[in-house]
CSV table of C-alpha atoms in Angstrom, one decimal:
chain,number,residue,atom,x,y,z
A,1,UNK,CA,29.0,-97.0,-6.8
A,2,UNK,CA,26.3,-94.3,-6.7
A,3,UNK,CA,24.2,-93.8,-3.5
A,4,UNK,CA,21.2,-91.7,-2.4
A,5,UNK,CA,20.9,-90.6,1.2
A,6,UNK,CA,17.6,-89.4,2.5
A,7,UNK,CA,16.5,-87.7,5.7
A,8,UNK,CA,13.5,-88.6,7.9
A,9,UNK,CA,12.2,-87.4,11.3
A,10,UNK,CA,9.8,-85.2,13.2
A,11,UNK,CA,9.5,-81.5,12.4
A,12,UNK,CA,12.2,-79.3,14.0
A,13,UNK,CA,14.4,-82.3,14.8
A,14,UNK,CA,17.3,-80.8,12.8
A,15,UNK,CA,17.2,-82.6,9.4
A,16,UNK,CA,18.0,-79.5,7.3
A,17,UNK,CA,20.5,-78.1,9.9
A,18,UNK,CA,22.3,-81.5,9.9
A,19,UNK,CA,22.6,-81.6,6.1
A,20,UNK,CA,23.9,-78.0,6.1
A,21,UNK,CA,26.5,-78.9,8.7
A,22,UNK,CA,27.6,-81.9,6.7
A,23,UNK,CA,27.6,-80.4,3.2
A,24,UNK,CA,27.6,-76.6,3.7
A,25,UNK,CA,24.4,-76.4,1.5
A,26,UNK,CA,21.1,-75.1,2.7
A,27,UNK,CA,18.4,-77.3,1.3
A,28,UNK,CA,15.6,-74.8,2.2
A,29,UNK,CA,15.2,-73.0,-1.1
A,30,UNK,CA,11.7,-71.5,-0.9
A,31,UNK,CA,11.0,-68.0,0.4
A,32,UNK,CA,8.3,-69.4,2.7
A,33,UNK,CA,10.7,-71.9,4.1
A,34,UNK,CA,13.2,-69.2,5.0
A,35,UNK,CA,10.4,-67.1,6.6
A,36,UNK,CA,8.8,-69.9,8.6
A,37,UNK,CA,12.0,-71.7,9.5
A,38,UNK,CA,10.6,-75.1,8.4
A,39,UNK,CA,11.0,-77.3,5.4
A,40,UNK,CA,7.9,-77.4,3.2
A,41,UNK,CA,9.1,-79.2,0.1
A,42,UNK,CA,12.0,-81.4,-0.9
A,43,UNK,CA,15.6,-80.1,-0.7
A,44,UNK,CA,18.6,-81.4,-2.5
A,45,UNK,CA,22.4,-81.5,-1.8
A,46,UNK,CA,25.4,-83.8,-2.3
A,47,UNK,CA,28.0,-85.1,0.1
A,48,UNK,CA,31.6,-86.2,-0.7
A,49,UNK,CA,32.6,-88.9,1.8
A,50,UNK,CA,36.1,-89.6,3.2
A,51,UNK,CA,36.5,-92.7,0.9
A,52,UNK,CA,35.9,-90.6,-2.2
A,53,UNK,CA,32.2,-91.7,-2.7
A,54,UNK,CA,29.9,-88.9,-3.8
A,55,UNK,CA,26.3,-89.3,-2.7
A,56,UNK,CA,23.1,-87.4,-3.6
A,57,UNK,CA,21.0,-86.2,-0.6
A,58,UNK,CA,17.2,-85.7,-0.5
A,59,UNK,CA,16.1,-83.7,2.5
A,60,UNK,CA,12.4,-84.1,3.3
A,61,UNK,CA,9.9,-82.0,5.3
A,62,UNK,CA,8.9,-83.3,8.7
A,63,UNK,CA,5.6,-81.6,9.3
A,64,UNK,CA,2.5,-83.9,9.1
A,65,UNK,CA,0.9,-81.5,6.5
A,66,UNK,CA,3.7,-82.1,4.1
A,67,UNK,CA,3.9,-86.0,4.2
A,68,UNK,CA,2.8,-85.9,0.5
A,69,UNK,CA,6.0,-84.0,-0.3
A,70,UNK,CA,8.1,-86.2,1.9
A,71,UNK,CA,6.8,-89.3,0.0
A,72,UNK,CA,7.6,-87.7,-3.4
A,73,UNK,CA,11.3,-87.8,-2.5
A,74,UNK,CA,11.6,-91.0,-0.3
A,75,UNK,CA,11.7,-93.5,-3.1
A,76,UNK,CA,15.2,-94.7,-4.3
A,77,UNK,CA,16.9,-94.0,-0.9
A,78,UNK,CA,19.8,-96.3,0.0
A,79,UNK,CA,20.5,-94.9,3.4
A,80,UNK,CA,18.3,-92.9,5.7
A,81,UNK,CA,19.6,-90.4,8.2
A,82,UNK,CA,16.8,-90.6,10.7
A,83,UNK,CA,16.9,-87.6,13.1
A,84,UNK,CA,15.5,-87.7,16.7
A,85,UNK,CA,16.1,-84.6,18.8
A,86,UNK,CA,17.7,-85.2,22.1
A,87,UNK,CA,15.4,-82.9,24.0
A,88,UNK,CA,12.1,-84.2,22.5
A,89,UNK,CA,12.8,-87.8,21.8
A,90,UNK,CA,10.5,-89.9,19.7
A,91,UNK,CA,7.5,-87.9,18.5
A,92,UNK,CA,4.4,-88.6,16.3
A,93,UNK,CA,6.1,-87.9,12.9
A,94,UNK,CA,9.1,-90.0,14.1
A,95,UNK,CA,6.7,-92.9,14.2
A,96,UNK,CA,5.0,-92.2,10.8
A,97,UNK,CA,8.3,-91.6,9.0
A,98,UNK,CA,9.7,-94.8,10.4
A,99,UNK,CA,6.6,-96.7,9.0
A,100,UNK,CA,7.2,-95.1,5.6
A,101,UNK,CA,10.9,-95.9,5.3
A,102,UNK,CA,10.2,-99.4,6.5
A,103,UNK,CA,7.4,-100.0,4.0
A,104,UNK,CA,9.5,-98.5,1.2
A,105,UNK,CA,12.1,-101.2,1.8
A,106,UNK,CA,14.9,-99.0,3.0
A,107,UNK,CA,17.5,-101.4,4.5
A,108,UNK,CA,20.2,-99.1,5.9
A,109,UNK,CA,19.7,-96.4,8.5
A,110,UNK,CA,21.7,-94.3,10.9
A,111,UNK,CA,19.7,-92.8,13.8
A,112,UNK,CA,21.1,-89.3,14.4
A,113,UNK,CA,20.3,-87.9,17.9
A,114,UNK,CA,20.5,-84.2,17.2
A,115,UNK,CA,20.8,-81.2,19.6
A,116,UNK,CA,23.1,-83.3,21.7
A,117,UNK,CA,24.7,-80.1,23.1
A,118,UNK,CA,21.4,-79.3,24.9
A,119,UNK,CA,21.2,-82.4,27.2
A,120,UNK,CA,23.2,-84.6,29.5
A,121,UNK,CA,24.6,-88.0,28.6
A,122,UNK,CA,21.8,-89.7,30.6
A,123,UNK,CA,19.2,-88.2,28.3
A,124,UNK,CA,21.1,-89.4,25.2
A,125,UNK,CA,20.9,-93.0,26.7
A,126,UNK,CA,17.1,-92.5,27.2
A,127,UNK,CA,16.6,-91.5,23.6
A,128,UNK,CA,18.6,-94.4,22.4
A,129,UNK,CA,16.3,-96.7,24.3
A,130,UNK,CA,13.2,-95.0,22.8
A,131,UNK,CA,14.7,-95.6,19.3
A,132,UNK,CA,15.3,-99.3,20.1
A,133,UNK,CA,11.6,-99.7,21.1
A,134,UNK,CA,10.4,-97.8,18.1
A,135,UNK,CA,12.4,-99.9,15.5
A,136,UNK,CA,11.6,-103.3,17.0
A,137,UNK,CA,10.3,-105.6,14.3
A,138,UNK,CA,11.1,-103.3,11.4
A,139,UNK,CA,13.7,-103.4,8.7
A,140,UNK,CA,15.7,-100.7,10.6
A,141,UNK,CA,16.0,-102.7,13.9
A,142,UNK,CA,19.5,-102.6,15.4
A,143,UNK,CA,20.6,-99.7,13.2
A,144,UNK,CA,23.6,-97.6,14.4
A,145,UNK,CA,22.9,-94.5,16.5
A,146,UNK,CA,25.1,-91.4,17.0
A,147,UNK,CA,24.7,-88.2,18.9
A,148,UNK,CA,25.6,-85.0,17.1
A,149,UNK,CA,25.3,-81.2,17.4
A,150,UNK,CA,25.0,-79.1,14.2
A,151,UNK,CA,25.8,-76.1,16.4
A,152,UNK,CA,29.1,-77.2,18.1
A,153,UNK,CA,30.1,-79.8,15.4
A,154,UNK,CA,30.0,-82.7,17.9
A,155,UNK,CA,29.9,-86.0,16.2
A,156,UNK,CA,29.9,-84.7,12.6
A,157,UNK,CA,33.2,-86.2,11.5
A,158,UNK,CA,32.3,-89.5,13.1
A,159,UNK,CA,29.0,-89.4,11.3
A,160,UNK,CA,30.7,-89.0,7.9
A,161,UNK,CA,32.9,-92.0,8.7
A,162,UNK,CA,29.8,-94.0,9.8
A,163,UNK,CA,27.9,-93.1,6.6
A,164,UNK,CA,30.8,-94.2,4.5
A,165,UNK,CA,31.3,-97.6,6.3
A,166,UNK,CA,27.5,-98.2,6.4
A,167,UNK,CA,27.2,-97.7,2.6
A,168,UNK,CA,30.2,-99.9,1.9
A,169,UNK,CA,29.0,-102.7,4.1
A,170,UNK,CA,26.2,-103.7,1.8
A,171,UNK,CA,27.0,-104.4,-1.9
A,172,UNK,CA,24.2,-104.2,-4.4
A,173,UNK,CA,23.8,-105.2,-8.0
A,174,UNK,CA,22.5,-102.8,-10.7
A,175,UNK,CA,18.7,-103.0,-11.0
A,176,UNK,CA,17.6,-105.1,-14.0
A,177,UNK,CA,15.1,-102.8,-15.7
A,178,UNK,CA,15.4,-100.0,-18.2
A,179,UNK,CA,16.1,-96.4,-17.3
A,180,UNK,CA,13.4,-94.9,-15.1
A,181,UNK,CA,13.3,-91.5,-13.2
A,182,UNK,CA,10.2,-90.4,-11.3
A,183,UNK,CA,10.0,-86.6,-11.6
A,184,UNK,CA,10.0,-84.7,-8.3
A,185,UNK,CA,10.7,-81.3,-9.8
A,186,UNK,CA,10.0,-79.8,-13.2
A,187,UNK,CA,10.4,-76.2,-14.5
A,188,UNK,CA,11.0,-74.2,-17.6
A,189,UNK,CA,14.4,-72.5,-17.9
A,190,UNK,CA,14.3,-69.4,-20.2
A,191,UNK,CA,16.1,-70.2,-23.4
A,192,UNK,CA,16.6,-73.8,-22.6
A,193,UNK,CA,13.2,-75.4,-22.3
A,194,UNK,CA,11.9,-77.9,-19.8
A,195,UNK,CA,14.2,-79.2,-17.0
A,196,UNK,CA,13.2,-82.1,-14.8
A,197,UNK,CA,15.0,-83.6,-11.8
A,198,UNK,CA,14.6,-86.9,-9.9
A,199,UNK,CA,16.3,-90.0,-8.5
A,200,UNK,CA,17.1,-92.5,-11.2
A,201,UNK,CA,15.8,-95.9,-10.1
A,202,UNK,CA,17.3,-98.1,-12.8
A,203,UNK,CA,19.1,-98.1,-16.2
A,204,UNK,CA,21.2,-95.5,-17.9
A,205,UNK,CA,20.7,-92.6,-20.3
A,206,UNK,CA,23.0,-90.5,-22.6
A,207,UNK,CA,22.8,-87.0,-24.0
A,208,UNK,CA,21.0,-87.2,-27.4
A,209,UNK,CA,18.9,-90.2,-26.6
A,210,UNK,CA,15.1,-90.3,-26.9
A,211,UNK,CA,13.1,-90.9,-23.7
A,212,UNK,CA,9.4,-91.3,-23.0
A,213,UNK,CA,7.2,-89.4,-20.5
A,214,UNK,CA,4.5,-91.5,-18.8
A,215,UNK,CA,1.6,-91.1,-18.4
A,216,UNK,CA,0.9,-89.1,-21.5
A,217,UNK,CA,3.2,-91.1,-23.8
A,218,UNK,CA,5.2,-88.0,-25.1
A,219,UNK,CA,8.7,-88.5,-26.6
A,220,UNK,CA,11.5,-86.1,-25.8
A,221,UNK,CA,15.2,-85.9,-26.6
A,222,UNK,CA,17.8,-85.3,-24.0
A,223,UNK,CA,19.6,-82.0,-24.6
A,224,UNK,CA,21.9,-82.1,-21.6
A,225,UNK,CA,22.4,-83.9,-18.3
A,226,UNK,CA,23.7,-82.9,-14.9
A,227,UNK,CA,24.6,-84.9,-11.8
A,228,UNK,CA,25.4,-82.9,-8.6
A,229,UNK,CA,25.6,-79.7,-10.6
A,230,UNK,CA,28.2,-81.0,-13.1
A,231,UNK,CA,27.4,-81.6,-16.8
A,232,UNK,CA,27.8,-85.3,-17.8
A,233,UNK,CA,27.2,-87.3,-21.0
A,234,UNK,CA,25.8,-90.3,-19.1
A,235,UNK,CA,23.7,-90.7,-16.0
A,236,UNK,CA,21.9,-93.6,-14.4
A,237,UNK,CA,20.6,-95.5,-11.4
A,238,UNK,CA,21.4,-94.4,-7.9
A,239,UNK,CA,22.0,-90.8,-9.0
A,240,UNK,CA,20.2,-87.5,-8.6
A,241,UNK,CA,19.8,-86.4,-12.2
A,242,UNK,CA,18.7,-83.2,-13.8
A,243,UNK,CA,17.9,-83.3,-17.5
A,244,UNK,CA,17.1,-80.7,-20.1
A,245,UNK,CA,14.5,-82.0,-22.6
A,246,UNK,CA,13.4,-81.0,-26.0
A,247,UNK,CA,10.1,-82.2,-27.4
A,248,UNK,CA,6.4,-81.3,-27.9
A,249,UNK,CA,5.7,-77.7,-26.9
A,250,UNK,CA,2.3,-78.6,-25.4
A,251,UNK,CA,3.5,-81.5,-23.3
A,252,UNK,CA,3.2,-80.7,-19.6
A,253,UNK,CA,5.6,-82.5,-17.2
A,254,UNK,CA,4.8,-82.3,-13.5
A,255,UNK,CA,5.8,-84.1,-10.3
A,256,UNK,CA,4.5,-87.6,-10.6
A,257,UNK,CA,5.4,-88.1,-14.2
A,258,UNK,CA,8.1,-90.6,-15.0
A,259,UNK,CA,10.9,-90.1,-17.6
A,260,UNK,CA,11.9,-93.5,-18.9
A,261,UNK,CA,13.5,-95.5,-21.7
A,262,UNK,CA,11.3,-95.4,-24.8
A,263,UNK,CA,10.9,-99.2,-24.6
A,264,UNK,CA,8.7,-98.7,-21.5
A,265,UNK,CA,5.3,-97.7,-22.8
A,266,UNK,CA,2.5,-99.3,-20.9
A,267,UNK,CA,0.8,-97.9,-17.8
A,268,UNK,CA,-1.8,-99.4,-15.5
A,269,UNK,CA,-5.0,-98.7,-13.6
A,270,UNK,CA,-5.3,-102.0,-11.7
A,271,UNK,CA,-2.6,-104.0,-10.1
A,272,UNK,CA,-1.9,-106.9,-7.7
A,273,UNK,CA,0.2,-106.2,-4.6
A,274,UNK,CA,1.3,-107.7,-1.3
A,275,UNK,CA,0.4,-105.3,1.5
A,276,UNK,CA,1.6,-104.9,5.1
A,277,UNK,CA,-0.6,-102.9,7.5
A,278,UNK,CA,1.4,-101.0,10.1
A,279,UNK,CA,0.3,-100.4,13.8
A,280,UNK,CA,-0.2,-96.8,12.8
A,281,UNK,CA,-3.1,-97.9,10.6
A,282,UNK,CA,-5.1,-98.5,13.8
A,283,UNK,CA,-8.4,-99.4,12.1
A,284,UNK,CA,-6.8,-101.7,9.5
A,285,UNK,CA,-7.7,-101.8,5.8
A,286,UNK,CA,-11.3,-102.7,4.9
A,287,UNK,CA,-12.3,-104.4,1.6
A,288,UNK,CA,-13.3,-101.7,-0.9
A,289,UNK,CA,-11.8,-98.9,1.2
A,290,UNK,CA,-10.7,-95.8,-0.7
A,291,UNK,CA,-7.1,-94.7,-0.1
A,292,UNK,CA,-4.4,-92.5,-1.5
A,293,UNK,CA,-1.6,-94.4,-3.3
A,294,UNK,CA,1.9,-93.0,-3.3
A,295,UNK,CA,4.2,-94.6,-5.8
A,296,UNK,CA,7.4,-93.0,-6.9
A,297,UNK,CA,6.7,-89.3,-6.9
A,298,UNK,CA,3.0,-89.8,-7.9
A,299,UNK,CA,-0.1,-89.7,-5.8
A,300,UNK,CA,-3.4,-91.3,-6.9
A,301,UNK,CA,-6.8,-92.1,-5.4
A,302,UNK,CA,-7.4,-95.8,-5.3
A,303,UNK,CA,-9.7,-98.6,-4.0
A,304,UNK,CA,-8.6,-101.8,-2.2
A,305,UNK,CA,-10.0,-105.2,-2.9
A,306,UNK,CA,-8.8,-107.7,-0.2
A,307,UNK,CA,-8.0,-111.0,-1.9
A,308,UNK,CA,-8.6,-113.4,1.0
A,309,UNK,CA,-11.4,-114.4,3.3
A,310,UNK,CA,-12.6,-111.6,5.7
A,311,UNK,CA,-13.5,-108.0,5.2
A,312,UNK,CA,-10.4,-106.4,6.7
A,313,UNK,CA,-6.6,-106.6,6.9
A,314,UNK,CA,-5.8,-105.9,10.6
A,315,UNK,CA,-2.8,-103.9,11.9
A,316,UNK,CA,0.4,-106.0,11.8
A,317,UNK,CA,-1.1,-108.3,9.2
A,318,UNK,CA,0.0,-108.9,5.6
A,319,UNK,CA,-2.2,-110.0,2.7
A,320,UNK,CA,-2.6,-109.9,-1.1
A,321,UNK,CA,-4.9,-107.3,-2.6
A,322,UNK,CA,-5.9,-105.7,-5.8
A,323,UNK,CA,-5.7,-101.9,-6.1
A,324,UNK,CA,-7.8,-100.0,-8.7
A,325,UNK,CA,-6.3,-96.6,-9.4
A,326,UNK,CA,-8.2,-93.5,-10.4
A,327,UNK,CA,-5.8,-92.4,-13.2
A,328,UNK,CA,-3.1,-94.2,-15.2
A,329,UNK,CA,0.2,-94.8,-13.4
A,330,UNK,CA,3.5,-96.3,-14.3
A,331,UNK,CA,4.0,-99.1,-11.8
A,332,UNK,CA,6.5,-101.9,-12.4
A,333,UNK,CA,6.9,-105.3,-10.7
A,334,UNK,CA,9.0,-104.8,-7.5
A,335,UNK,CA,8.0,-101.2,-6.9
A,336,UNK,CA,7.2,-100.2,-3.3
A,337,UNK,CA,4.3,-97.9,-2.5
A,338,UNK,CA,2.6,-96.3,0.5
A,339,UNK,CA,-1.1,-96.2,1.2
A,340,UNK,CA,-2.6,-93.3,3.3
A,341,UNK,CA,-6.2,-92.7,4.2
A,342,UNK,CA,-8.4,-90.8,1.8
A,343,UNK,CA,-8.2,-87.6,3.8
A,344,UNK,CA,-4.4,-87.8,3.9
A,345,UNK,CA,-4.2,-87.7,7.7
A,346,UNK,CA,-2.3,-90.9,8.4
A,347,UNK,CA,-0.2,-93.6,6.8
A,348,UNK,CA,-2.0,-97.0,6.8
A,349,UNK,CA,0.1,-99.5,5.0
A,350,UNK,CA,2.6,-100.2,2.2
A,351,UNK,CA,3.4,-102.9,-0.2
A,352,UNK,CA,5.1,-104.2,-3.3
A,353,UNK,CA,3.7,-104.5,-6.8
A,354,UNK,CA,3.6,-108.1,-8.0
A,355,UNK,CA,1.5,-107.8,-11.2
A,356,UNK,CA,1.0,-104.4,-12.8
A,357,UNK,CA,-1.9,-105.7,-15.1
A,358,UNK,CA,-4.3,-107.4,-12.8
A,359,UNK,CA,-7.5,-108.9,-13.9
A,360,UNK,CA,-10.6,-109.0,-11.7
A,361,UNK,CA,-10.9,-111.9,-9.2
A,362,UNK,CA,-13.4,-113.4,-6.8
A,363,UNK,CA,-11.9,-113.7,-3.3
A,364,UNK,CA,-12.8,-117.4,-3.1
A,365,UNK,CA,-11.4,-118.2,-6.5
A,366,UNK,CA,-9.7,-121.6,-6.4
A,367,UNK,CA,-5.9,-121.5,-6.4
A,368,UNK,CA,-5.8,-117.7,-6.3
A,369,UNK,CA,-3.5,-117.4,-3.1
A,370,UNK,CA,-1.1,-119.9,-4.7
A,371,UNK,CA,-0.9,-118.0,-7.9
A,372,UNK,CA,-0.4,-114.7,-6.1
A,373,UNK,CA,2.3,-116.2,-3.9
A,374,UNK,CA,4.1,-117.5,-7.1
A,375,UNK,CA,4.0,-113.9,-8.5
A,376,UNK,CA,5.6,-112.6,-5.3
A,377,UNK,CA,8.3,-115.3,-5.0
A,378,UNK,CA,8.8,-116.8,-8.4
A,379,UNK,CA,12.0,-116.7,-10.5
A,380,UNK,CA,12.1,-115.3,-14.1
A,381,UNK,CA,11.2,-118.6,-15.7
A,382,UNK,CA,8.3,-119.4,-13.4
A,383,UNK,CA,6.9,-115.8,-13.7
A,384,UNK,CA,7.1,-115.8,-17.5
A,385,UNK,CA,5.3,-119.1,-17.9
A,386,UNK,CA,2.7,-118.1,-15.4
A,387,UNK,CA,2.1,-114.8,-17.1
A,388,UNK,CA,1.8,-116.3,-20.6
A,389,UNK,CA,-0.4,-119.2,-19.4
A,390,UNK,CA,-2.7,-116.8,-17.5
A,391,UNK,CA,-3.3,-114.6,-20.5
A,392,UNK,CA,-6.2,-115.2,-22.8
A,393,UNK,CA,-4.1,-114.7,-25.9
A,394,UNK,CA,-2.4,-117.7,-27.5
A,395,UNK,CA,0.8,-115.7,-28.0
A,396,UNK,CA,2.1,-112.4,-26.5
A,397,UNK,CA,4.5,-109.7,-27.9
A,398,UNK,CA,7.9,-109.7,-26.2
A,399,UNK,CA,7.2,-106.0,-25.1
A,400,UNK,CA,4.4,-107.1,-22.9
A,401,UNK,CA,6.5,-109.8,-21.2
A,402,UNK,CA,9.6,-107.7,-20.4
A,403,UNK,CA,7.5,-104.9,-19.2
A,404,UNK,CA,5.5,-107.3,-17.0
A,405,UNK,CA,8.8,-108.6,-15.5
A,406,UNK,CA,10.5,-105.2,-15.3
A,407,UNK,CA,13.6,-106.5,-17.1
A,408,UNK,CA,15.4,-105.6,-20.3
A,409,UNK,CA,14.4,-107.3,-23.6
A,410,UNK,CA,17.7,-109.1,-24.0
A,411,UNK,CA,17.4,-110.8,-20.6
A,412,UNK,CA,14.0,-112.3,-21.3
A,413,UNK,CA,14.9,-113.4,-24.8
A,414,UNK,CA,17.9,-115.3,-23.3
A,415,UNK,CA,15.6,-116.8,-20.6
A,416,UNK,CA,12.9,-117.9,-23.0
A,417,UNK,CA,15.5,-119.8,-25.1
A,418,UNK,CA,16.2,-122.0,-22.0
A,419,UNK,CA,12.5,-122.6,-21.1
A,420,UNK,CA,11.1,-126.0,-22.2
A,421,UNK,CA,7.4,-124.8,-22.4
A,422,UNK,CA,7.8,-121.6,-24.3
A,423,UNK,CA,9.0,-120.7,-27.8
A,424,UNK,CA,9.9,-117.3,-29.3
A,425,UNK,CA,8.6,-116.8,-32.8
């Protein structure tokens, strides 16, 4: 089963050194990173584990100025290696990175106490206590902790074993939707054309197939595929994928675009979501507040409409909202996203998309909270009936329904056949 490992943690807490010690690969690839000794953009590697599992690794920058780049690579992570330096302990970006991985729905973490060779055992115990306090009430509470040194090699073999056992401890089913890959890197290779890389979130693709780029709606054909530097004929969910594309010469692909199955074709500029405001969002979220929306590898300006009584969602509160986005975005039901303040100084909240094609609502609208709750918790049958009944059209094309639900066409056709209140014509 494929897995993606991501890093997180404060600047200079040893994320890149840890990955180099584990894999032998230096993920700092830019000249400026080498000169300054800090990670600025995303870095990539792979790790072969003792049980034979091969995992992709996304190494993220820790500096507060590069949170935007960190967020572009944090989606699709199965396990986070969260570094906390033994000498510093928990720091400001430790807290913000924790909020981000919690809000993105990451369920597995190992807290790696780095630079263990610099301190006494008593200090390691103090840092462990700091981590316990930090993670209280989050998805990563009670995660395993291990002390390592990338200089002496202390704890590295034990960490590999712990990574392996942690990944194997939680089985997961293949995501239901079509192939989707948020682009985190795109470049032109002389003589070969455009190459894009990213973490595949769902589905599968093959060499020779046609794919769509959204937004923009350009169609490309896959010339070749690579996973972990090896050429393959097929690639899919849970893998770091590089693809060489042929298509329109004038089509520009950049970070934030999504390469997807050609059956996905509809983008959005307004969506419904369920939001959680973290303690780090100290002033809460106000109705009509402007924010930065980070979804997949994309960043957009947006505006929040709080869909409940009151003018604010306070820290530690959750609520339904509507988000209006400045430019079209591919967002599917179940996608996690992060909200930061308009000036990009701090992380405020995060949430999950429940309806990618939201209509305007009044906050006091009768039954609105119940309908939104049904969108968050409903099964496929209930969601399909609610979507069809809530639409002004008498009948809807099947394309709209399976893209609303983020499932494949065959799945929804089979489900409709079993529904008493709907008919497929």
